[in-house]
Amino acid sequence: MKTVKIILVNLCRLILALTFVFSGFVKAIDPLGTQYKLQDYLTALNLQGVIPDFLTLLTAIALAAIELTMGIMILFAIERRRISKFVVAFMTVMTLITVWIFIANPVKDCGCFGDAIHLTNGQTLGKNIILLICAIIVARWPLLMPRLISKTNQWIITNYTLLYILATSAWCLWDLPTFDFRPYHLGANIPKGMAIPKGAPQPKFTTTFILEKHGVKKEFTLDNYPDSTWTFIDSKTVQTAPGYVPPIHDFSIEDQQGNDITQQVLSRKGYCFLLIMPHLEQADQSQFGDINEIYDYAVDHHYPFYCLTASDQKAQKQWEDMTGAEYPFYTCDETTLKTIVRSNPGLVLLKDATVIGKWSHNRLPKELMSGKPLNKLSIGKLNRDSIAKRLTEILLWYVLPLFLLTLVDRLWEHRRDLIHHVPKETGNE
C-alpha cells in the first residue's frame, strides 16, 4: 500500500511540476501577452482603466515567477509541507476562477499557457480540476516526495529560479519574446495564414421562425415550418458551430481615406517595412531618430514603408510634430497590432508577404545604417536557426547550472554519509 502511495504522490508531483514550469515559462517570455489577457478579464468585470497598466504588467510578471518557482519547488521537493499547501490554495483559487469563466464565458481563452497552447473554457476547467486533485494528493502525503537536493542548498535553487525568471521577463520586455507562438512568427506567410483550406469545416447556423395564429405565437424551424395559415412575426439565427478559423483572420490595413489596401501590401513582391504602433499616445519616443533613418533608408532603396496604428489622425499629427516623422500612417486593428509584435513601436520586415524580421524599438537593426540593399544584408534573409540557439541558451543559463548543482550536492551528501555514517535525512518539513 505504501508503494502505491509513493507512486501516486510522485506521479502527481511530476504532473504539477511540469505544468507549472511550462505555464510559468511561457508567461515569463511574453509578459505583455499575459498583461493583455489580464486586461481582458478586467474588461469583462467592467474594471477597464481602474487598475493602472504598470500594475497589470507587474502582476503578469509576478504570476509567471510564482508558477515557475512553484513548479521547481515541487519538482525538487523543496519545503515539502509548505509548498504543497500553497499549491492547494493556489489551485483552489484558479479552479474557482475557471468555474466562473466556464459559466459566464467572459473570455474565449483563459491564457493559462499564453499563445503556446489554446484551451477552451471547458478544457481549462477540466485541467484545473485534475491539477487540484493532484495538489490535494501531494499535500496529503508531502513527505513521500524524495528530495532531489539537500535542505542546505535548497535556497540556491529557489533564489536562482526567481532571479532567472525575473531576468527573462525583463529581457523579453526590453527586446521581444524569446519564443514566438503567435501566427505572425518569423517564417509565417500572412496570406497563407489567412487562407481557408479546402474541405475545412464551415460554420453552422440554425434559424428559428416566430409565427402567429389565432393570437398564439409559436417557434418553428425549417423542418417543421407550418402552412400559410400562420402569420410571420420574426426570425432569429444562431450560430451552432464556428467552423474553421484561420490563424490570421483579422489582418486588414486601411489608408487615411478608408480604402482597404491589404491586398496591395500582401501581393507585392520583394521587401516591405511595417512600423507597428498600436497606440501612438503610449509609444516610446526614445528611438524616433533611428526610425526616421530606417524610413529614409527604405525611401532610398524603394522599399514600401507603412506605419500601422489604431490611433486617430489627431494622435498621428501629434506624433509627427514630436518626432519629425515623414512616413505615412495607416489604420489597423489594435489587437492585431499587439499580436504582430510585442513592442510599441516595433519593426517588422516582410519579403513576399512572409515575416523575415522583427525588432523592438530597443534593438532596431543597425545593419541598415551601412546603406547596402537588404538582399546583401543578413537581416534580409530569414534566420531559421534562432530556435535552436535560444533553446541552447536556456540549457546553458538555467538547466545546466541546476543539473550541476544537483549532481554536486548528491555526490557531497553521499560522500558525507559514507564518511560519517549519517542516516538519510527525512526531515519534517
XYZ file of C-alpha atoms in Angstrom:
429
model
C 0.000 0.000 0.000
C 2.801 2.403 0.829
C 4.432 1.720 -2.533
C 1.186 2.668 -4.298
C 1.044 5.906 -2.291
C 4.631 6.756 -3.191
C 3.993 6.162 -6.891
C 0.733 8.163 -6.825
C 2.224 11.105 -4.924
C 5.267 11.363 -7.160
C 3.196 10.997 -10.337
C 1.029 13.902 -9.149
C 4.176 15.775 -8.185
C 5.548 15.378 -11.719
C 2.274 16.487 -13.338
C 2.141 19.602 -11.160
C 5.810 20.432 -11.650
C 5.793 20.122 -15.442
C 2.534 22.063 -15.775
C 3.657 24.936 -13.552
C 7.119 25.147 -15.123
C 5.700 25.247 -18.642
C 2.888 27.651 -17.742
C 5.220 29.974 -15.844
C 7.854 29.961 -18.573
C 5.513 30.793 -21.477
C 4.075 33.643 -19.399
C 7.535 34.905 -18.447
C 8.779 35.119 -22.043
C 5.699 37.120 -23.069
C 4.787 39.374 -20.125
C 2.928 41.823 -22.372
C 0.755 38.997 -23.700
C -0.113 37.981 -20.144
C -0.850 41.617 -19.314
C -3.246 41.865 -22.287
C -5.064 38.756 -21.058
C -5.371 40.222 -17.552
C -6.813 43.367 -19.108
C -9.369 41.219 -20.944
C -10.502 39.872 -17.563
C -10.740 43.404 -16.164
C -12.802 44.459 -19.173
C -15.166 41.523 -18.567
C -15.559 42.772 -14.976
C -16.118 46.373 -16.157
C -12.882 47.418 -14.432
C -11.011 48.585 -17.525
C -8.986 51.696 -16.745
C -9.424 51.281 -12.984
C -6.133 49.446 -12.440
C -3.049 51.158 -13.960
C -1.178 49.366 -16.740
C 2.017 49.121 -14.726
C 0.170 47.144 -12.025
C -1.262 44.659 -14.514
C 2.226 44.269 -16.004
C 3.775 43.659 -12.573
C 1.002 41.166 -11.841
C 1.763 39.342 -15.102
C 5.472 39.096 -14.230
C 4.719 38.020 -10.644
C 2.269 35.339 -11.796
C 4.880 33.851 -14.142
C 7.525 33.877 -11.410
C 5.193 32.270 -8.862
C 4.094 29.479 -11.208
C 7.573 28.542 -12.387
C 9.046 28.707 -8.874
C 6.198 26.544 -7.544
C 6.910 24.009 -10.269
C 10.623 23.859 -9.467
C 9.997 23.613 -5.720
C 7.555 20.730 -6.233
C 9.971 19.042 -8.635
C 12.914 19.290 -6.215
C 10.682 18.698 -3.135
C 11.803 21.971 -1.550
C 9.909 22.939 1.644
C 7.609 19.992 1.002
C 4.917 20.730 3.566
C 4.685 24.454 2.886
C 4.826 24.334 -0.896
C 2.236 21.541 -1.133
C -0.222 23.561 0.973
C 0.480 26.678 -1.079
C -0.170 24.771 -4.322
C -3.549 23.568 -2.983
C -4.515 27.156 -2.088
C -3.308 28.424 -5.472
C -5.180 25.757 -7.436
C -8.343 26.294 -5.382
C -8.386 29.964 -6.377
C -7.600 29.172 -10.011
C -10.275 26.487 -10.183
C -12.904 28.866 -8.804
C -11.891 31.435 -11.410
C -12.201 28.892 -14.201
C -15.638 27.840 -12.930
C -16.693 31.468 -13.419
C -15.043 31.535 -16.861
C -16.814 28.321 -17.852
C -20.238 29.599 -16.744
C -20.033 33.283 -17.737
C -17.701 32.855 -20.761
C -16.119 36.337 -20.400
C -13.078 35.333 -22.487
C -12.618 32.643 -25.133
C -9.190 31.546 -23.899
C -8.024 31.686 -20.295
C -4.404 32.369 -21.251
C -3.089 29.609 -18.968
C -0.355 28.711 -21.432
C -0.032 32.027 -23.224
C -0.111 31.660 -27.002
C 1.669 28.300 -26.885
C -1.469 26.222 -26.233
C -5.045 27.443 -26.521
C -7.701 25.723 -24.426
C -11.446 26.127 -24.419
C -13.021 27.224 -21.152
C -14.308 23.689 -20.624
C -10.852 22.207 -21.194
C -9.369 24.754 -18.797
C -11.837 23.805 -16.080
C -11.091 20.113 -16.562
C -7.353 20.751 -16.431
C -7.610 22.738 -13.209
C -9.789 20.121 -11.527
C -7.163 17.474 -12.333
C -4.369 19.728 -11.034
C -6.353 20.469 -7.858
C -6.800 16.740 -7.218
C -3.062 16.218 -7.778
C -2.286 19.071 -5.379
C -4.534 17.604 -2.680
C -2.862 14.194 -3.016
C 0.619 15.728 -2.738
C -0.436 17.836 0.255
C -1.863 14.739 1.961
C 1.484 12.904 1.910
C 4.164 15.550 1.193
C 6.989 13.614 2.871
C 6.627 10.805 0.329
C 8.293 13.127 -2.186
C 12.039 12.392 -2.062
C 14.246 15.456 -2.174
C 16.431 16.000 -5.230
C 18.681 18.356 -3.278
C 19.664 18.691 0.363
C 17.995 21.153 2.717
C 21.268 23.069 2.970
C 21.263 24.013 -0.723
C 17.543 24.401 -1.355
C 17.744 28.167 -1.098
C 20.144 28.256 -4.054
C 17.647 26.511 -6.326
C 14.762 28.755 -5.264
C 16.647 32.045 -5.473
C 18.370 31.177 -8.739
C 14.992 30.247 -10.268
C 13.453 33.532 -9.173
C 16.440 35.504 -10.443
C 16.416 33.672 -13.772
C 12.695 34.044 -14.447
C 12.603 37.738 -13.474
C 15.643 38.416 -15.664
C 13.955 36.528 -18.514
C 10.790 38.637 -18.216
C 12.836 41.847 -18.073
C 14.805 40.863 -21.182
C 11.671 39.907 -23.114
C 10.096 43.236 -22.171
C 13.142 45.131 -23.391
C 13.510 43.029 -26.523
C 10.870 40.580 -27.799
C 9.552 37.206 -26.542
C 12.269 34.547 -26.691
C 9.853 32.194 -28.440
C 7.064 33.497 -30.638
C 3.973 31.266 -30.656
C 1.760 33.796 -32.425
C 0.598 33.488 -36.062
C 2.966 36.308 -37.137
C 6.147 34.478 -36.095
C 9.323 34.503 -38.188
C 8.748 32.494 -41.350
C 4.963 32.971 -41.302
C 3.399 33.816 -44.657
C 0.470 36.124 -43.949
C -1.717 35.221 -46.988
C -1.284 31.504 -46.227
C -2.211 32.160 -42.608
C -5.407 33.857 -43.806
C -6.401 31.083 -46.229
C -9.153 28.568 -45.506
C -8.158 25.105 -46.783
C -10.464 23.078 -48.990
C -12.762 20.816 -47.045
C -12.411 22.822 -43.858
C -15.478 22.761 -41.557
C -17.929 25.532 -42.354
C -19.854 27.483 -39.724
C -23.316 26.112 -38.983
C -26.418 28.140 -38.224
C -29.920 27.374 -37.005
C -32.790 29.676 -37.909
C -35.936 29.832 -35.791
C -39.140 31.416 -37.116
C -41.748 33.036 -34.881
C -45.272 32.827 -36.314
C -48.750 33.590 -35.017
C -52.191 32.010 -35.482
C -55.401 32.883 -33.621
C -53.386 35.047 -31.231
C -50.977 32.261 -30.341
C -47.251 32.660 -31.093
C -45.029 29.645 -31.679
C -41.470 28.979 -32.801
C -40.722 26.771 -35.813
C -37.661 25.613 -37.743
C -37.307 24.794 -41.431
C -38.051 21.166 -40.600
C -41.488 21.837 -39.157
C -42.444 25.117 -40.894
C -46.283 25.342 -40.853
C -48.762 26.130 -43.631
C -49.745 29.562 -44.893
C -52.482 29.995 -42.306
C -49.768 31.152 -39.873
C -48.624 34.790 -39.912
C -44.885 35.510 -39.884
C -43.788 37.671 -36.931
C -39.993 37.429 -36.674
C -36.964 35.148 -37.111
C -33.653 34.658 -35.378
C -30.481 32.915 -36.489
C -27.996 31.397 -34.032
C -24.562 30.032 -34.902
C -24.287 26.477 -33.598
C -20.748 25.668 -34.794
C -17.907 28.123 -35.526
C -16.310 26.226 -38.392
C -12.641 26.599 -39.312
C -10.997 29.841 -38.229
C -7.645 30.536 -39.942
C -4.692 31.517 -37.704
C -4.715 35.012 -39.216
C -8.279 36.270 -39.584
C -8.150 39.940 -38.640
C -5.306 41.420 -40.699
C -6.632 44.472 -42.547
C -4.984 47.765 -43.499
C -6.762 50.990 -44.483
C -5.328 54.280 -45.711
C -6.332 57.733 -44.479
C -9.337 57.769 -46.820
C -10.660 54.461 -45.516
C -9.616 52.423 -48.558
C -8.613 48.823 -47.896
C -5.028 48.295 -49.129
C -4.442 44.881 -47.536
C -4.062 43.015 -50.818
C -1.857 45.771 -52.212
C 0.564 45.237 -49.329
C 0.437 41.437 -49.307
C 0.601 40.898 -53.062
C 3.744 42.966 -53.525
C 6.902 41.042 -54.344
C 10.081 41.915 -52.513
C 10.739 43.664 -49.214
C 8.348 45.773 -47.183
C 8.705 47.506 -43.787
C 5.862 47.656 -41.260
C 6.278 50.030 -38.327
C 3.858 48.820 -35.646
C 2.473 51.326 -33.123
C -0.856 50.218 -31.612
C -1.243 53.468 -29.670
C 0.836 56.486 -30.619
C -0.068 58.109 -27.307
C 1.766 55.312 -25.454
C 4.568 54.686 -27.953
C 8.181 55.010 -26.796
C 9.785 58.075 -28.389
C 13.393 57.347 -27.435
C 14.352 55.794 -30.796
C 12.425 58.073 -33.147
C 15.683 59.232 -34.759
C 16.654 55.671 -35.716
C 13.144 55.034 -37.028
C 13.333 58.122 -39.193
C 16.688 56.910 -40.566
C 15.181 53.500 -41.380
C 12.385 55.266 -43.250
C 14.947 57.299 -45.208
C 16.778 54.059 -45.992
C 13.529 52.498 -47.258
C 12.831 55.514 -49.465
C 16.378 55.483 -50.897
C 16.065 51.786 -51.821
C 12.397 51.983 -52.914
C 11.101 49.676 -50.199
C 7.489 50.350 -49.123
C 7.212 51.608 -45.546
C 3.872 51.520 -43.714
C 3.263 52.805 -40.212
C 0.316 50.834 -38.812
C -1.602 52.240 -35.860
C -5.018 52.165 -34.212
C -4.735 55.833 -33.142
C -6.737 58.610 -34.759
C -5.410 61.379 -37.016
C -5.067 63.804 -34.104
C -2.611 61.451 -32.384
C -0.812 60.925 -35.688
C -0.348 64.694 -36.092
C 0.998 64.971 -32.539
C 3.472 62.157 -33.223
C 4.668 63.877 -36.400
C 5.153 67.165 -34.529
C 7.101 65.476 -31.706
C 9.311 63.203 -33.798
C 9.514 64.819 -37.221
C 8.105 61.639 -38.770
C 7.533 61.782 -42.520
C 6.346 58.223 -43.052
C 2.682 57.571 -43.967
C 0.185 56.295 -41.406
C -2.329 53.523 -41.997
C -5.071 52.120 -39.789
C -5.115 48.584 -38.417
C -6.925 46.810 -35.585
C -5.377 47.368 -32.146
C -5.463 43.690 -31.129
C -3.890 42.659 -34.437
C -1.029 45.120 -33.969
C -0.402 43.907 -30.411
C -0.340 40.354 -31.736
C 2.085 41.053 -34.592
C 4.896 42.372 -32.387
C 5.173 42.901 -28.612
C 6.694 46.352 -28.835
C 5.353 49.870 -29.231
C 6.888 50.829 -31.593
C 8.095 47.628 -33.219
C 9.503 46.991 -36.684
C 8.586 44.106 -38.985
C 10.275 43.205 -42.255
C 8.289 41.288 -44.868
C 9.551 39.618 -48.020
C 6.878 38.386 -50.407
C 4.382 38.790 -47.516
C 6.474 36.477 -45.295
C 7.746 37.704 -41.926
C 11.564 37.510 -42.029
C 12.481 40.032 -39.320
C 11.002 41.522 -36.132
C 12.603 44.048 -33.778
C 11.623 46.022 -30.717
C 12.356 49.728 -30.625
C 15.274 48.954 -28.292
C 17.019 46.705 -30.819
C 16.407 48.224 -34.223
C 18.679 46.731 -36.931
C 21.902 48.740 -37.125
C 22.926 46.947 -40.333
C 20.642 49.248 -42.294
C 22.947 52.138 -41.498
C 25.510 50.621 -43.886
C 23.337 51.681 -46.793
C 23.549 48.314 -48.543
C 20.379 46.833 -50.077
C 18.551 44.234 -47.996
C 19.459 41.323 -50.278
C 23.111 41.913 -49.324
C 22.474 42.085 -45.580
C 21.974 39.200 -43.136
C 18.682 40.701 -41.899
C 17.346 40.388 -45.447
C 17.313 36.619 -45.022
C 15.192 34.510 -42.698
C 17.211 33.168 -39.755
C 15.850 29.659 -39.235
C 18.324 28.534 -36.559
C 17.182 31.023 -33.912
C 15.008 28.459 -32.070
C 17.900 26.028 -31.618
C 20.077 28.900 -30.450
C 17.558 30.033 -27.866
C 16.988 26.522 -26.567
C 20.755 26.205 -26.146
C 20.849 29.480 -24.199
C 18.161 28.209 -21.815
C 20.089 24.979 -21.372
C 23.340 26.800 -20.602
C 21.922 29.541 -18.399
C 19.361 27.601 -16.371
C 19.045 23.853 -16.877
C 22.778 23.055 -16.850
C 23.558 25.051 -13.655
C 20.668 23.340 -11.836
C 21.813 19.937 -13.034
C 25.422 20.543 -11.989
C 24.373 21.895 -8.589
C 22.130 18.885 -8.006
C 24.854 16.473 -9.093
C 27.484 18.060 -6.831
C 25.016 18.194 -3.937
C 24.131 14.488 -4.282
C 27.776 13.468 -4.548
C 28.658 15.548 -1.496
C 25.778 14.088 0.516
C 26.772 10.565 -0.488
C 30.385 11.185 0.491
C 29.339 12.642 3.849
C 27.119 9.655 4.563
C 29.965 7.264 3.814
C 32.470 9.093 5.999
C 30.252 9.908 8.958
C 27.690 7.111 8.575
C 24.934 9.725 8.657
C 21.466 8.230 8.184
C 19.363 9.517 5.309
C 17.713 12.778 6.186
C 13.985 12.592 6.310
C 13.167 15.998 7.661
C 9.826 17.083 8.955
C 9.048 19.847 6.529
